[in-house]
CSV table of C-alpha atoms and ligand atoms in Angstrom, one decimal:
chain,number,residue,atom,x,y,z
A,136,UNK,CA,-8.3,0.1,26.4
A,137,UNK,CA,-10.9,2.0,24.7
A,138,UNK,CA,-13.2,1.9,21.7
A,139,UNK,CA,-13.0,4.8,19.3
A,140,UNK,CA,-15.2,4.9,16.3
A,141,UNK,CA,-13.9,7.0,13.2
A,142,UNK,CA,-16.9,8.2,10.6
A,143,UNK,CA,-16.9,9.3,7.2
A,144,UNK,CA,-18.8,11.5,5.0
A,145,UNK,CA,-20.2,11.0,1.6
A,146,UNK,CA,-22.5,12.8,-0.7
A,147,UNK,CA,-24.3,10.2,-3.1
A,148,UNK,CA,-26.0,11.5,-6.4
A,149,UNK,CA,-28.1,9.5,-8.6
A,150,UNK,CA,-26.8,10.6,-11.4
A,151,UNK,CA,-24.0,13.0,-13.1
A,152,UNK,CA,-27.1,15.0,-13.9
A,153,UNK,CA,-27.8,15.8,-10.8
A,154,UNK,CA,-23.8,17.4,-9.9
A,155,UNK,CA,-22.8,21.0,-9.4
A,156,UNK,CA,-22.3,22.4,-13.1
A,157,UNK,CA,-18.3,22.6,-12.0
A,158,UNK,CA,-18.4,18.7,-11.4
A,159,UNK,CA,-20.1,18.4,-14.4
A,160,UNK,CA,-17.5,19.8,-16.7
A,161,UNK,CA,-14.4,17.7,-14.6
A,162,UNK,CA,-16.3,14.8,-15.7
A,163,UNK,CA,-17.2,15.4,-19.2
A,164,UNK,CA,-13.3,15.7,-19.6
A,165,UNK,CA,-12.5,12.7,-17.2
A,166,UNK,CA,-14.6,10.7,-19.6
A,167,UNK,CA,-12.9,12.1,-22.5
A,168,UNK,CA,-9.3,11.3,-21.4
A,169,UNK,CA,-10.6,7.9,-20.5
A,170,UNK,CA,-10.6,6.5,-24.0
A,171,UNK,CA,-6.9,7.3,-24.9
A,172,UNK,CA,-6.2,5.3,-21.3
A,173,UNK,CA,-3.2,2.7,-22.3
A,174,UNK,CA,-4.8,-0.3,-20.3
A,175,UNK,CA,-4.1,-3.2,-22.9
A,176,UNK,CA,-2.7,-5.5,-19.9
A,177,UNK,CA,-5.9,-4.8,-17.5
A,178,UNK,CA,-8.3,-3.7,-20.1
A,179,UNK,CA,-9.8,-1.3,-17.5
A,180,UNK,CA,-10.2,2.2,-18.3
A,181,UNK,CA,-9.7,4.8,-15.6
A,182,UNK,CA,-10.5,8.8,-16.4
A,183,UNK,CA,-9.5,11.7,-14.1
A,184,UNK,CA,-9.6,15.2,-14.5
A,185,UNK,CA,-8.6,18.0,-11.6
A,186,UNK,CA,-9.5,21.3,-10.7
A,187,UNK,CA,-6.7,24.0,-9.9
A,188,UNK,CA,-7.7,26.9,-8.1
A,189,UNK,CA,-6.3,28.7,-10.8
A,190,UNK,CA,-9.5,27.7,-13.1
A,191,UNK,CA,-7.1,24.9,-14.9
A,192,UNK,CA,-8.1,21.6,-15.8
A,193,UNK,CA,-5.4,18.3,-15.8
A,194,UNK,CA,-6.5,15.5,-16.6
A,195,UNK,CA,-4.8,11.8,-17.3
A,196,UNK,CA,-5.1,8.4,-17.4
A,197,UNK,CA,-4.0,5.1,-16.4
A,198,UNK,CA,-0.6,4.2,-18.1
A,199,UNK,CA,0.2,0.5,-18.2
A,200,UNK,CA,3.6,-1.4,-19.1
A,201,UNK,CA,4.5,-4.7,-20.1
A,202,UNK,CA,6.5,-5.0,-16.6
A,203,UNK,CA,3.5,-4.6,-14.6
A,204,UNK,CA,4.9,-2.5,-12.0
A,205,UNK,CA,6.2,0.2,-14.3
A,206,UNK,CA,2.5,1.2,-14.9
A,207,UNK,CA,0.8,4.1,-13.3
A,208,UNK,CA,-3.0,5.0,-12.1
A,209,UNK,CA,-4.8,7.7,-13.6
A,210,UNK,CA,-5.2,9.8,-10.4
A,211,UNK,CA,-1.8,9.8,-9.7
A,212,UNK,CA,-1.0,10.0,-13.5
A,213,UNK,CA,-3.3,13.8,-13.1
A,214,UNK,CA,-2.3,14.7,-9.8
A,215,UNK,CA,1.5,14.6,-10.3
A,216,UNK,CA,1.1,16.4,-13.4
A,217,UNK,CA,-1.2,19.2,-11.7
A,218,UNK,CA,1.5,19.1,-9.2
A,219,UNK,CA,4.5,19.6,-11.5
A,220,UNK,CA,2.9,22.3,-14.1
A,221,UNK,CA,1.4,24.2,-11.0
A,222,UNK,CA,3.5,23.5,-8.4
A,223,UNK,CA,1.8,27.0,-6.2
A,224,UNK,CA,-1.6,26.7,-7.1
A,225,UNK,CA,-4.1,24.6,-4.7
A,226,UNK,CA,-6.6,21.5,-6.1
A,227,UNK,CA,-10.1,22.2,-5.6
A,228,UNK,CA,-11.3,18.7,-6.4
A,229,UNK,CA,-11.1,16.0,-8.6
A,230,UNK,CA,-13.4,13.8,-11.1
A,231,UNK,CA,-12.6,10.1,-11.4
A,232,UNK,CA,-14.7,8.0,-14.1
A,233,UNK,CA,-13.5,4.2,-14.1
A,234,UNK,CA,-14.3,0.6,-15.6
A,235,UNK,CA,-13.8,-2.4,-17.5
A,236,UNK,CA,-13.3,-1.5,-21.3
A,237,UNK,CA,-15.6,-5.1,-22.2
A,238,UNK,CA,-18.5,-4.6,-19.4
A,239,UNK,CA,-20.1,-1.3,-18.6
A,240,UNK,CA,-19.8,-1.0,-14.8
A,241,UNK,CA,-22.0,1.1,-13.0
A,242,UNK,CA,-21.0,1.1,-9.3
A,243,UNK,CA,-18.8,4.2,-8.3
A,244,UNK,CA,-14.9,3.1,-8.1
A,245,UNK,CA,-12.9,4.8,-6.0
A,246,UNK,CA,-8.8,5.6,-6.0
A,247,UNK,CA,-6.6,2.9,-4.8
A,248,UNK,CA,-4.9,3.0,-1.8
A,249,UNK,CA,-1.7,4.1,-3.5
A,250,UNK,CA,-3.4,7.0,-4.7
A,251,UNK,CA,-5.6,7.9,-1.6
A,252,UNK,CA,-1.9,8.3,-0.2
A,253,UNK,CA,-0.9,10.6,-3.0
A,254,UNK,CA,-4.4,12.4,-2.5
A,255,UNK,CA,-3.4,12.7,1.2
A,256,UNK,CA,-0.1,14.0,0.8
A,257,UNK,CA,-1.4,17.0,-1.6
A,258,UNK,CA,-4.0,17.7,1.2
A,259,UNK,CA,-0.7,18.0,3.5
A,260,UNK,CA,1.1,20.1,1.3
A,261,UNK,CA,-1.8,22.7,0.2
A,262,UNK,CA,-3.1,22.4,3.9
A,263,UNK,CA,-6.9,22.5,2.5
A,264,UNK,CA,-9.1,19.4,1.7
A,265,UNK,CA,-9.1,17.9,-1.6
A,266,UNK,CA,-13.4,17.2,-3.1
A,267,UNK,CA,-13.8,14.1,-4.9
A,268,UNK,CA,-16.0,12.5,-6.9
A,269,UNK,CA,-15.9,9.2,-8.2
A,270,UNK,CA,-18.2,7.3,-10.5
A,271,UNK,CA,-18.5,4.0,-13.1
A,272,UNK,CA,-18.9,4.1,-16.3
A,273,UNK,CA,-22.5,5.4,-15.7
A,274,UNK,CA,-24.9,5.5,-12.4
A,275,UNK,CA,-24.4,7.1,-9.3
A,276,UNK,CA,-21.9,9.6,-8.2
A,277,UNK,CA,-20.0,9.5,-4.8
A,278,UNK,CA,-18.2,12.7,-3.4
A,279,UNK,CA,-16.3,13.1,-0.6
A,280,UNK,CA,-14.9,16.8,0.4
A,281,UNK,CA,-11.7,14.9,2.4
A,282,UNK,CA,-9.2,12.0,1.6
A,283,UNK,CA,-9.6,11.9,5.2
A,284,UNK,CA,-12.9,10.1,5.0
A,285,UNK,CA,-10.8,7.6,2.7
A,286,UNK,CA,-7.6,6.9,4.5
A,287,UNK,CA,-8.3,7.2,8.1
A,288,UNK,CA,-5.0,6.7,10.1
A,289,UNK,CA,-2.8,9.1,7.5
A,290,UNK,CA,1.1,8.3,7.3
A,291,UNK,CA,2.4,12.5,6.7
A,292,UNK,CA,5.6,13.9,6.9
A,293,UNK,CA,5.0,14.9,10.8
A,294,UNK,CA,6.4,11.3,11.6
A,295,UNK,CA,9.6,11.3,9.7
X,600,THU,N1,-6.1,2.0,-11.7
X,600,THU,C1,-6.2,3.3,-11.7
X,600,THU,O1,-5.9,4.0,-12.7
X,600,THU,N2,-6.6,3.9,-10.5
X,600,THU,C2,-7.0,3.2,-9.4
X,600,THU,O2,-7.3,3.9,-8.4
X,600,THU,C3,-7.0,1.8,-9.4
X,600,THU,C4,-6.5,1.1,-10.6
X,600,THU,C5,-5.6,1.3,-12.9
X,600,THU,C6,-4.3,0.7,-12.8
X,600,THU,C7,-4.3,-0.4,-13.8
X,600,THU,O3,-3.9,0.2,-15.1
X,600,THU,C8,-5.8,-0.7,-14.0
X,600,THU,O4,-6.5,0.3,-13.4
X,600,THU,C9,-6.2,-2.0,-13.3
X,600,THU,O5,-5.7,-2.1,-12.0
């Protein structure tokens, strides 16, 4: 038996102020998107907006449905999107601005574990790391330049 320790790495900013003037713009349009989110069941908001290396921007939101399940997250929402428009261009990072719609929440909120999967498997395919930053409604920022430091332990396509 042995002990192994795994760590991960995160950048925290005080403020959006404080971001690269590239993670500014993803979040001024994550927080856009944000309020045409379709969250009536959950009433909780999520924004996300990606960078392609081809300077585009995708962004989308959380879309719920009266069968629960049938709903989607905003990250995967984006990312599938980015995925399907520019099926040969690589993500550079993402910007994910979440929260209640009746509480401002100001503690960063990051992607689910669904999602980190998704995040993961788009790692895989582009074979670079993925940035992303995650925030409330207001308050601090977290990045993180790898999924990796999100979803230790990573189910890929090596094992099928
Ligand atoms: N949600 C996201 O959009 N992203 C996440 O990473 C977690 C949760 C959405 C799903 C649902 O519409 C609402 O937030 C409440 O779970």
């Amino acid at each position: 038996m042995k002990k192994i320790s795994i760590n991960s790495n995160f950048l925290v900013y005080d403020s959006i102020d404080d971001l690269p003037s590239q993670a500014v713009k993803l979040f001024e349009s994550a927080k856009k998107i944000r309020k045409t989110a379709y969250s009536k069941y959950s009433n909780f908001s999520v924004g996300v907006s990606v960078l392609m290396d081809n300077g585009e921007i995708i962004s989308g939101t959380n879309q719920e449905n009266a069968a629960y399940p049938s709903g989607m997250c905003a990250e995967r929402t984006a990312l599938f999107y980015a995925n399907s428009k520019y099926p040969n261009s690589n993500i550079i990072c993402l910007a994910i601005v979440a929260g209640s719609n009746s509480k401002i929440n100001k503690t960063p909120i990051a992607p689910c574990g669904g999602c980190r999967q998704v995040i993961s498997e788009l790692e895989t395919k582009q074979d670079s790391s993925i940035g992303m930053y995650f925030m409330g409604e207001e308050g601090k920022v977290v990045f993180t330049e790898s999924i990796e430091n999100l979803l230790p332990f990573q189910f890929d396509s090596s094992f099928l």
